[in-house]
Short mmCIF file of C-alpha atoms in Angstrom, two decimals:
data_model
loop_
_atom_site.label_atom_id
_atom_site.label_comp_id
_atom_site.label_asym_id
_atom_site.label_seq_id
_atom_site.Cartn_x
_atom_site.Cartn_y
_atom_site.Cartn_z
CA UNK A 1 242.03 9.85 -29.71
CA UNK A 2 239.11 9.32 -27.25
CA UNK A 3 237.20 12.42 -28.14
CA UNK A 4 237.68 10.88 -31.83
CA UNK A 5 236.57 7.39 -31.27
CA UNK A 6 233.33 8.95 -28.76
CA UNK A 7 232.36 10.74 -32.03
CA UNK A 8 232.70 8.37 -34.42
CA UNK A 9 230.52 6.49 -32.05
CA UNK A 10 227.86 9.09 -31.36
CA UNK A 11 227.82 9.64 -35.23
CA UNK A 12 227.16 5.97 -36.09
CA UNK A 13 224.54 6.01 -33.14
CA UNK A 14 223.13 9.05 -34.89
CA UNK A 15 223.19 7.33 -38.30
CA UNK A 16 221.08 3.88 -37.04
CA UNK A 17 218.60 5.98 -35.26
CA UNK A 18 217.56 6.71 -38.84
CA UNK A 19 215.80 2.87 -38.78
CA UNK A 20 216.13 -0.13 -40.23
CA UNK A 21 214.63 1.31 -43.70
CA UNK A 22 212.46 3.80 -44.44
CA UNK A 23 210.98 5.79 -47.72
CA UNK A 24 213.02 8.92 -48.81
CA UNK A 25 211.88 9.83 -52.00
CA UNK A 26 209.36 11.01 -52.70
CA UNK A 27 209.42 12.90 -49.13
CA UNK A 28 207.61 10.65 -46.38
CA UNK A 29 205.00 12.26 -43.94
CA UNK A 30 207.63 11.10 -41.07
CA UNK A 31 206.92 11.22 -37.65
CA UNK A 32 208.10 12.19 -34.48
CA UNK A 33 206.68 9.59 -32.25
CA UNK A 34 209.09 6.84 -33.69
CA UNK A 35 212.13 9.42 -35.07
CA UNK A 36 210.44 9.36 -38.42
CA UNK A 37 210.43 5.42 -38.81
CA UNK A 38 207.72 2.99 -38.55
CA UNK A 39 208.63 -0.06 -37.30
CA UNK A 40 205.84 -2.32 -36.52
CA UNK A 41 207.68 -3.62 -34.21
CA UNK A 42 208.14 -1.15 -32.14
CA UNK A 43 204.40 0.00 -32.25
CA UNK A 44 204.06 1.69 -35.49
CA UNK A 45 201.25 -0.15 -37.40
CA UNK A 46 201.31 1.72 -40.67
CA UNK A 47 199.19 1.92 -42.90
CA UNK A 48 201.89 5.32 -42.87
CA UNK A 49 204.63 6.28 -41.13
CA UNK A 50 201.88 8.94 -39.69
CA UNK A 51 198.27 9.34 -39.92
CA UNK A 52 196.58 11.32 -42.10
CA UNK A 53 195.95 13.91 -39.68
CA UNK A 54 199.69 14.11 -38.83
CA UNK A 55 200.13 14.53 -42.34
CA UNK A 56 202.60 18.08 -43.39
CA UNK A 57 200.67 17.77 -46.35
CA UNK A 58 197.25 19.23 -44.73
CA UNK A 59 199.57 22.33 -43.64
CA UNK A 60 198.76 25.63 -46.07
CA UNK A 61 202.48 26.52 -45.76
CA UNK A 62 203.57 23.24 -47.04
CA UNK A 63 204.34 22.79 -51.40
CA UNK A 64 202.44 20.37 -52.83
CA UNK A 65 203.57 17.74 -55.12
CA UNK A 66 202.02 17.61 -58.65
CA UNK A 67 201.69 14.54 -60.65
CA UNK A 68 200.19 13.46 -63.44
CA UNK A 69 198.62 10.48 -65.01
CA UNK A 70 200.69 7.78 -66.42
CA UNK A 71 203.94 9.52 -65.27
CA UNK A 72 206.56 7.50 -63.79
CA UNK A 73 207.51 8.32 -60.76
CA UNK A 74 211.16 7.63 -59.30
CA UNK A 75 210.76 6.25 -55.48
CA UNK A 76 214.31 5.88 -53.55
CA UNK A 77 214.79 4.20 -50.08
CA UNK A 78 218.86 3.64 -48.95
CA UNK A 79 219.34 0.15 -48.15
CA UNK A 80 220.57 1.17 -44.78
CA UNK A 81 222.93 -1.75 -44.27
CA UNK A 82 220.22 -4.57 -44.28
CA UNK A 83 219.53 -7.25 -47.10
CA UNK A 84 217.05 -9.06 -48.62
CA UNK A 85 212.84 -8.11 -48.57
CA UNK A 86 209.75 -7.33 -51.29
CA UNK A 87 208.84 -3.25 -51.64
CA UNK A 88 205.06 -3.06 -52.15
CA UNK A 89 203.72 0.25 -53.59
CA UNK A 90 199.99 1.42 -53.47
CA UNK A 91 198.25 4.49 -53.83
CA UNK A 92 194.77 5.67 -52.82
CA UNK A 93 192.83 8.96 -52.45
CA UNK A 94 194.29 11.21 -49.28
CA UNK A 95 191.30 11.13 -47.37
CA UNK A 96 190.93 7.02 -46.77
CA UNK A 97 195.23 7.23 -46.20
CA UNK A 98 194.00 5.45 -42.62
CA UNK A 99 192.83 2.60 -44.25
CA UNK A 100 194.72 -0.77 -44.38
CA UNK A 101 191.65 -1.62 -46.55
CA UNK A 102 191.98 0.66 -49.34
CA UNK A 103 195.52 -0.14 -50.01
CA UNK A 104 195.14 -3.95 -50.18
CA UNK A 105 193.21 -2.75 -52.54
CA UNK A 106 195.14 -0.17 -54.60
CA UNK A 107 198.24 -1.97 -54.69
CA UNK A 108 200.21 -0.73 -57.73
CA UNK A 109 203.81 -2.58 -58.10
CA UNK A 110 205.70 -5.28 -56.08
CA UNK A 111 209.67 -5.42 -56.16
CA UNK A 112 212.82 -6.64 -54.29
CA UNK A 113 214.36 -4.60 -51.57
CA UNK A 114 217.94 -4.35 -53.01
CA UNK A 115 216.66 -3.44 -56.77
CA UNK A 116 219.22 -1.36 -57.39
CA UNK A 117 221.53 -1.61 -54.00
CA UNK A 118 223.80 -4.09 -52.79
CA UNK A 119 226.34 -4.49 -50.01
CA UNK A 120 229.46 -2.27 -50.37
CA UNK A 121 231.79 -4.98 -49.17
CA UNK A 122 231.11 -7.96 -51.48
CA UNK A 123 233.77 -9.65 -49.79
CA UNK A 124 232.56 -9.87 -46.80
CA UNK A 125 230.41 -12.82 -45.62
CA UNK A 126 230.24 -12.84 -42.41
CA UNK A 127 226.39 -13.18 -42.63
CA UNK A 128 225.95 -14.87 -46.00
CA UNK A 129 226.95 -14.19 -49.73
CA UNK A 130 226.02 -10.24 -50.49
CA UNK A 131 224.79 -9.80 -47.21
CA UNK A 132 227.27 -7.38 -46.08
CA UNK A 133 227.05 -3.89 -44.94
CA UNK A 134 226.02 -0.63 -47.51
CA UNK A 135 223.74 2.37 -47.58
CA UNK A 136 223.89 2.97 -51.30
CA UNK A 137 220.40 4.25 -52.56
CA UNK A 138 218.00 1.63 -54.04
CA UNK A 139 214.88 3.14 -56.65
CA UNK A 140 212.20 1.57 -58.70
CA UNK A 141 209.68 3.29 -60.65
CA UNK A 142 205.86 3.48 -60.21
CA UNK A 143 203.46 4.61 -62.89
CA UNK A 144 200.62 6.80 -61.58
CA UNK A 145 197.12 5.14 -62.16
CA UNK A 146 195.29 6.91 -65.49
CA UNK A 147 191.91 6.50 -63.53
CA UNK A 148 192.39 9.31 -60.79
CA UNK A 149 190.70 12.55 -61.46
CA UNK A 150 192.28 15.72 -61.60
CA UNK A 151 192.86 17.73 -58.48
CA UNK A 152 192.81 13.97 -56.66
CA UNK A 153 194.69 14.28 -53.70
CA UNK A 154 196.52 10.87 -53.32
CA UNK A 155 198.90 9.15 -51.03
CA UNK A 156 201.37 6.46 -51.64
CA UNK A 157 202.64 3.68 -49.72
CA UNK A 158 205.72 2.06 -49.38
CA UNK A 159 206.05 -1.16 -47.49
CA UNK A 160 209.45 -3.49 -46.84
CA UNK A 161 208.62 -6.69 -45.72
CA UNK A 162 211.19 -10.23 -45.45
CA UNK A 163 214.06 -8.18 -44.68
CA UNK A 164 216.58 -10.47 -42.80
CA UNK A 165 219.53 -10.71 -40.65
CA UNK A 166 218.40 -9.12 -37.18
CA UNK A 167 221.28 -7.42 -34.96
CA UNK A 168 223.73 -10.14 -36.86
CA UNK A 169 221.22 -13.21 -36.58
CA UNK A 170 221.33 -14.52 -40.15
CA UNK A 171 218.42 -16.88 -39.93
CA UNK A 172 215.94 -14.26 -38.62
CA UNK A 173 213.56 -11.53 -40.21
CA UNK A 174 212.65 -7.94 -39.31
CA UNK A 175 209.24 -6.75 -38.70
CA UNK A 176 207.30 -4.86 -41.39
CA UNK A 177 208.50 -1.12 -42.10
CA UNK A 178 205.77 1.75 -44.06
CA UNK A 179 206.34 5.16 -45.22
CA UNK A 180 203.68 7.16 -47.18
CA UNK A 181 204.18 10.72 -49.63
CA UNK A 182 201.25 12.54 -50.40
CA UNK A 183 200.82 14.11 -53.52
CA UNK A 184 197.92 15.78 -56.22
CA UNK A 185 197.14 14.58 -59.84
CA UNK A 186 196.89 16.34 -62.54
CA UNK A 187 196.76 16.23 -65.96
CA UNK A 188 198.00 13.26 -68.33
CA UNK A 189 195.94 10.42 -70.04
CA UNK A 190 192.60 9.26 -68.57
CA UNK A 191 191.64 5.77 -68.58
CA UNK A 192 188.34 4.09 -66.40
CA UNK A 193 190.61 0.88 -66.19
CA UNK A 194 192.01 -0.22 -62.74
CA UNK A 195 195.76 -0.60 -63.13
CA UNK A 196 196.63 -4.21 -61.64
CA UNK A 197 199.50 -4.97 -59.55
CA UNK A 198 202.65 -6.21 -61.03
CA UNK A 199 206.12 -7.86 -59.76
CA UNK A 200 209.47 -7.20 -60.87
CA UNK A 201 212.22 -9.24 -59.71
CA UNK A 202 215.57 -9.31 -59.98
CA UNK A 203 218.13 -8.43 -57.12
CA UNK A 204 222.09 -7.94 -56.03
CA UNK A 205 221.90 -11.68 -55.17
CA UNK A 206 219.75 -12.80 -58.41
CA UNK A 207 220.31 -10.50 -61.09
CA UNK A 208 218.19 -10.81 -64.26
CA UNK A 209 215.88 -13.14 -62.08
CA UNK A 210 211.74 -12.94 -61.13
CA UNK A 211 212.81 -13.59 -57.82
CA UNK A 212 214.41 -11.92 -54.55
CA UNK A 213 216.31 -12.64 -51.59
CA UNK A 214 214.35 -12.93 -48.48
CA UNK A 215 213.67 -13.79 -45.05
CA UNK A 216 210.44 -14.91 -42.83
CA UNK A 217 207.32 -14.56 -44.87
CA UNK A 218 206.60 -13.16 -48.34
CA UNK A 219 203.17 -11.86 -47.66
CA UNK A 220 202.31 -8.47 -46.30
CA UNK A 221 200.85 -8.61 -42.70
CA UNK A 222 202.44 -11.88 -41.44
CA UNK A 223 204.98 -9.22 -39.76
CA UNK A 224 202.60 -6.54 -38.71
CA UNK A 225 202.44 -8.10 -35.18
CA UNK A 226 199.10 -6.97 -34.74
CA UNK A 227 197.91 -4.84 -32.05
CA UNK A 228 200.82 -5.84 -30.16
CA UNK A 229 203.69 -3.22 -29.13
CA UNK A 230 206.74 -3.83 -27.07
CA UNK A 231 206.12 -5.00 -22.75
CA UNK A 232 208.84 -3.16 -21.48
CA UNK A 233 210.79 -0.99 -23.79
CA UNK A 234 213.99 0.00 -21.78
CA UNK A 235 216.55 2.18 -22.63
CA UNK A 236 219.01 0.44 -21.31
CA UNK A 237 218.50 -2.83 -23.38
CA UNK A 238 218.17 -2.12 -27.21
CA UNK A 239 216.50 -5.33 -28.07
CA UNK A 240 213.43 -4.67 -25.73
CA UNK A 241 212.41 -1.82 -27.61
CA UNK A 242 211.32 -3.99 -30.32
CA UNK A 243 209.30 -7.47 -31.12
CA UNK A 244 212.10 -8.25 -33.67
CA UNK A 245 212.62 -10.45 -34.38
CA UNK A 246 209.48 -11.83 -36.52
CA UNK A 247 210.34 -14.99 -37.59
CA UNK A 248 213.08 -17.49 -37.44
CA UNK A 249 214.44 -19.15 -40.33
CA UNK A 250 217.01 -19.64 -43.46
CA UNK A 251 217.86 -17.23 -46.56
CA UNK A 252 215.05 -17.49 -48.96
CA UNK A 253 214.11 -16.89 -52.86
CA UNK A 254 211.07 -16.18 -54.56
CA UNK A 255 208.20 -14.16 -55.42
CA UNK A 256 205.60 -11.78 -53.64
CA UNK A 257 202.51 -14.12 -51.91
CA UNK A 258 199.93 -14.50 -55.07
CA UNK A 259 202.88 -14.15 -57.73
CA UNK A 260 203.68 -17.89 -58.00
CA UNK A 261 200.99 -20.71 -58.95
CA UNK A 262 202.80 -23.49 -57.30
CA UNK A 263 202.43 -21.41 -54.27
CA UNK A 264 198.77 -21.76 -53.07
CA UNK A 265 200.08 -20.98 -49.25
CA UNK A 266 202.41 -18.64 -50.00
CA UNK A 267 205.40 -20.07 -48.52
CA UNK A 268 206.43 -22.84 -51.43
CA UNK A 269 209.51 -20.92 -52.23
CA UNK A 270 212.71 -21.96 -52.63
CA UNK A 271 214.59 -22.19 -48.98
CA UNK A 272 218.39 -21.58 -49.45
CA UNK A 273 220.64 -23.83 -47.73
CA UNK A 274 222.76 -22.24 -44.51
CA UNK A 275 226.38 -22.76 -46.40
CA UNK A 276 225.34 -19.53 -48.23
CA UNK A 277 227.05 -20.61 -51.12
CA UNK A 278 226.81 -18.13 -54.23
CA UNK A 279 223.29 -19.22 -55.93
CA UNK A 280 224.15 -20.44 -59.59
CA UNK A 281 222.50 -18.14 -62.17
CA UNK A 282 219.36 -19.46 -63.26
CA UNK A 283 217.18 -16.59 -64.06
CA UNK A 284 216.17 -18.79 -66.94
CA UNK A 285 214.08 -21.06 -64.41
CA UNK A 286 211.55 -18.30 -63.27
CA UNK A 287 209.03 -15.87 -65.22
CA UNK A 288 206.32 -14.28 -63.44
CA UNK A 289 202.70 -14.52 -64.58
CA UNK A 290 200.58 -11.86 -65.17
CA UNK A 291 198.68 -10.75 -62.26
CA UNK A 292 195.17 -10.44 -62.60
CA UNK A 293 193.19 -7.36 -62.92
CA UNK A 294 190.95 -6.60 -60.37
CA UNK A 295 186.86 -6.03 -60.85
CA UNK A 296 185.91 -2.43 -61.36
CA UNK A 297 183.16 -0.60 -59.60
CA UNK A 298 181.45 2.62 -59.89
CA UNK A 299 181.26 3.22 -56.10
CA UNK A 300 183.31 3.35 -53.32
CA UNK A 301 182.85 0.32 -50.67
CA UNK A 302 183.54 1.24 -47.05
CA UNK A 303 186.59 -0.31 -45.83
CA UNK A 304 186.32 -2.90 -43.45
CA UNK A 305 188.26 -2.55 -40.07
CA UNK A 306 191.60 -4.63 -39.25
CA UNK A 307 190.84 -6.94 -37.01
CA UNK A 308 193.11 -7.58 -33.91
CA UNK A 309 195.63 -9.46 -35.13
CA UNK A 310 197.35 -11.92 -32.59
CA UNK A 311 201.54 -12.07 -33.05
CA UNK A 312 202.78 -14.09 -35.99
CA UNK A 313 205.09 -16.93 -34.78
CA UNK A 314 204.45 -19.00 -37.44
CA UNK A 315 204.12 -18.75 -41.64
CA UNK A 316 200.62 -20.45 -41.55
CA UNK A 317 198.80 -16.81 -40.17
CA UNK A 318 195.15 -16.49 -41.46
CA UNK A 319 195.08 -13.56 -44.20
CA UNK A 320 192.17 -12.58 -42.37
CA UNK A 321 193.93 -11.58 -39.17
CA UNK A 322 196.51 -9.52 -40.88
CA UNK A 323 196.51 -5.94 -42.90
CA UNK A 324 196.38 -7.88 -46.23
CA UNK A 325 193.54 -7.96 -48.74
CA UNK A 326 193.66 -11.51 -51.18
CA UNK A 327 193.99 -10.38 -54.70
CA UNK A 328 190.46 -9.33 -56.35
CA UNK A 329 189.24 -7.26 -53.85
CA UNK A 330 187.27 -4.18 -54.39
CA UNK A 331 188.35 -0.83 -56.18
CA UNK A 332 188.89 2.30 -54.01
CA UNK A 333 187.03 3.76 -56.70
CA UNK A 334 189.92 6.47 -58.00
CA UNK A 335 187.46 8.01 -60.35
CA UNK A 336 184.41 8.67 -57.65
CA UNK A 337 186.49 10.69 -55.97
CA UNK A 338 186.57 14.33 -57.40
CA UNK A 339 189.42 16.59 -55.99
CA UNK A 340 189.69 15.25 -52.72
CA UNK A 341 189.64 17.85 -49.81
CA UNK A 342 192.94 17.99 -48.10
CA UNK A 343 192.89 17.14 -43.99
CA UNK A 344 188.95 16.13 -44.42
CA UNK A 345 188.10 13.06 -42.52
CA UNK A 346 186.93 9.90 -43.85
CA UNK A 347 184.29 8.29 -41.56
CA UNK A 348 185.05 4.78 -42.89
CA UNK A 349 188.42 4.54 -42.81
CA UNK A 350 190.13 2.02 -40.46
CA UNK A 351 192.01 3.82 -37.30
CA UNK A 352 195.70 3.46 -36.85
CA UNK A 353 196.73 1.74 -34.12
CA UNK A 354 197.00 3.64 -30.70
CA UNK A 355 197.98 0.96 -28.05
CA UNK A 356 201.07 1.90 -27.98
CA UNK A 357 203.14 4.49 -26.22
CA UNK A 358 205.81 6.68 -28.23
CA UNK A 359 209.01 4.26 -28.31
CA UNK A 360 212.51 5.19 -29.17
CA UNK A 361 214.01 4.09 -32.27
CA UNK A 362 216.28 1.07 -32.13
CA UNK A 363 219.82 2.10 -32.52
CA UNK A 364 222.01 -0.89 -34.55
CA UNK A 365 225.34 -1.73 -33.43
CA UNK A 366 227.88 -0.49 -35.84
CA UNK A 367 229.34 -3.37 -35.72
CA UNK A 368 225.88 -5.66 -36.68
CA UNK A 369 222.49 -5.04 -38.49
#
């Protein structure tokens, strides 16, 4: 009986060092500094779960993926016991893969955490309505932007953002999370036009909806933390491995920062009251407007570098002091970019962070998120 119980221990130790969420299809880069998850919290700072030069994709004995033009392509993440967040997708050219720049301004497709995915144990509400444990899979589709050339040598991004419910604190939010695959295009239909970024809402708790369930803030960066990485990680406490975390606050609903008119600040949503009642269908109430295209170029602009970016303790963060780009910004310039060579380095690109030493992932309780 002991030597059962110490395993089924060990095995759900084994199971949470996997991270609070991470990309699994198409294959991430990984990493080994953080067990193949970036938390920002913990000192990963994306804009991947490993930079470029870390990449398996620059290795000769590694398969490449082929894609082509206007193909959609399935991307998967488990939901890992954890509700709630936005998934941002963007894709630029291998070689600027270090830049937070170029994928503020490539972003291809916003959409709620749990598209697909809810908690296995409806019944359970400990932590709020649908807020329960599960690891089913959750997918979305991205279509690949018609204005890459062939032999383009691409990587996308996956972000989670406004996930909630920290170690079983149900007004709280986790840090940011990124994974990146790299890939190559070719073939399919060519366009010059910039694709621009769309939302699609809808999630366990608000089916049939333009909105999602969240926590903290709904724009990308307000969770990055900055350059800041954990004082004194310990093994011995779990919680000190982290700056989980972000921000404190109630259940929320809404769209992705620059989806909603009303919301000029990005932080108008809707704040759901603490009884966590079951929310009333009204997916009637909501449609999202059309995001607006951003201005095409013939040349590719240097990215700028991220500043420093003090720790978020509040909503009302500058954009400016945070990975993301307002909407409008520059094209990455998909079509200047012939095939792309694979592990060359881009002088312009912004650096990853490096403060930080190599933490430990953050083991969850099996008994908590």
């Amino acid at each position: 009986m002991h030597f059962s119980a110490s395993l089924a221990a060990a095995t759900a130790l084994i199971a949470s060092c996997a991270g609070h969420s991470m990309l699994s299809t198409p294959a991430p880069r990984g990493n080994t500094k953080w067990w193949g998850t970036c938390s920002a919290g913990a000192g990963c700072k994306g804009p991947c779960d490993a930079p470029k030069a870390d990449a398996p994709f620059n290795s000769i004995y590694v398969a490449k993926k082929y894609v082509q033009r206007g193909q959609k392509l399935e991307v998967v993440w488990n939901r890992l016991n954890h509700p709630g967040g936005f998934v941002r997708l963007a894709m630029v050219p291998f070689d600027q893969s270090d830049s937070w720049t170029a994928f503020n301004d490539n972003v291809l497709k916003y959409t709620c955490y749990e598209t697909t995915c809810k908690t296995s144990k409806p019944e359970d509400t400990t932590f709020g309505y649908l807020n329960g444990s599960g690891d089913s899979p959750c997918t979305t589709t991205v279509t690949v932007p018609e204005n890459i050339a062939d032999g383009t040598a691409v990587t996308l991004q996956w972000i989670w953002y406004g996930g909630g419910i920290y170690y079983g604190m149900p007004d709280t939010s986790f840090g940011e999370y990124y994974g990146c695959s790299d890939m190559i295009v070719s073939g399919g239909p060519t366009s010059k036009t910039k694709p621009a970024a769309t939302f699609v809402g809808g999630d366990a708790t608000y089916p049939n909806s333009d909105v999602c369930k969240y926590w903290g803030s709904n724009k990308v960066g307000d969770c990055n933390f900055g350059t800041k990485v954990p004082p004194n990680p310990s093994d011995a406490d779990l919680l000190s491995q982290s700056l989980e975390p972000c921000i404190r606050g109630p259940q929320k609903k809404g769209k992705p920062y620059g989806f909603d008119s009303s919301d000029e600040s990005g932080y108008a949503n809707q704040t759901i009251s603490s009884s966590y009642d079951a929310p009333a269908d009204d997916s009637a109430s909501y449609s999202s407007p059309d995001a607006p295209a951003a201005p095409e170029t013939d040349s590719v602009p240097a990215p700028e570098s991220t500043p420093d970016t003090p720790a978020v303790s509040a909503p009302e963060a500058a954009a400016e002091t945070t990975p993301y780009s307002e909407a409008g910004a520059a094209d990455a310039g998909y079509s200047a970019q012939p095939s792309s060579a694979v592990g060359a380095e881009d002088a312009t690109a912004d650096e990853p962070s490096t403060d930080s030493e190599p933490q430990k992932c953050i083991p969850r309780p099996a008994s908590a998120f």
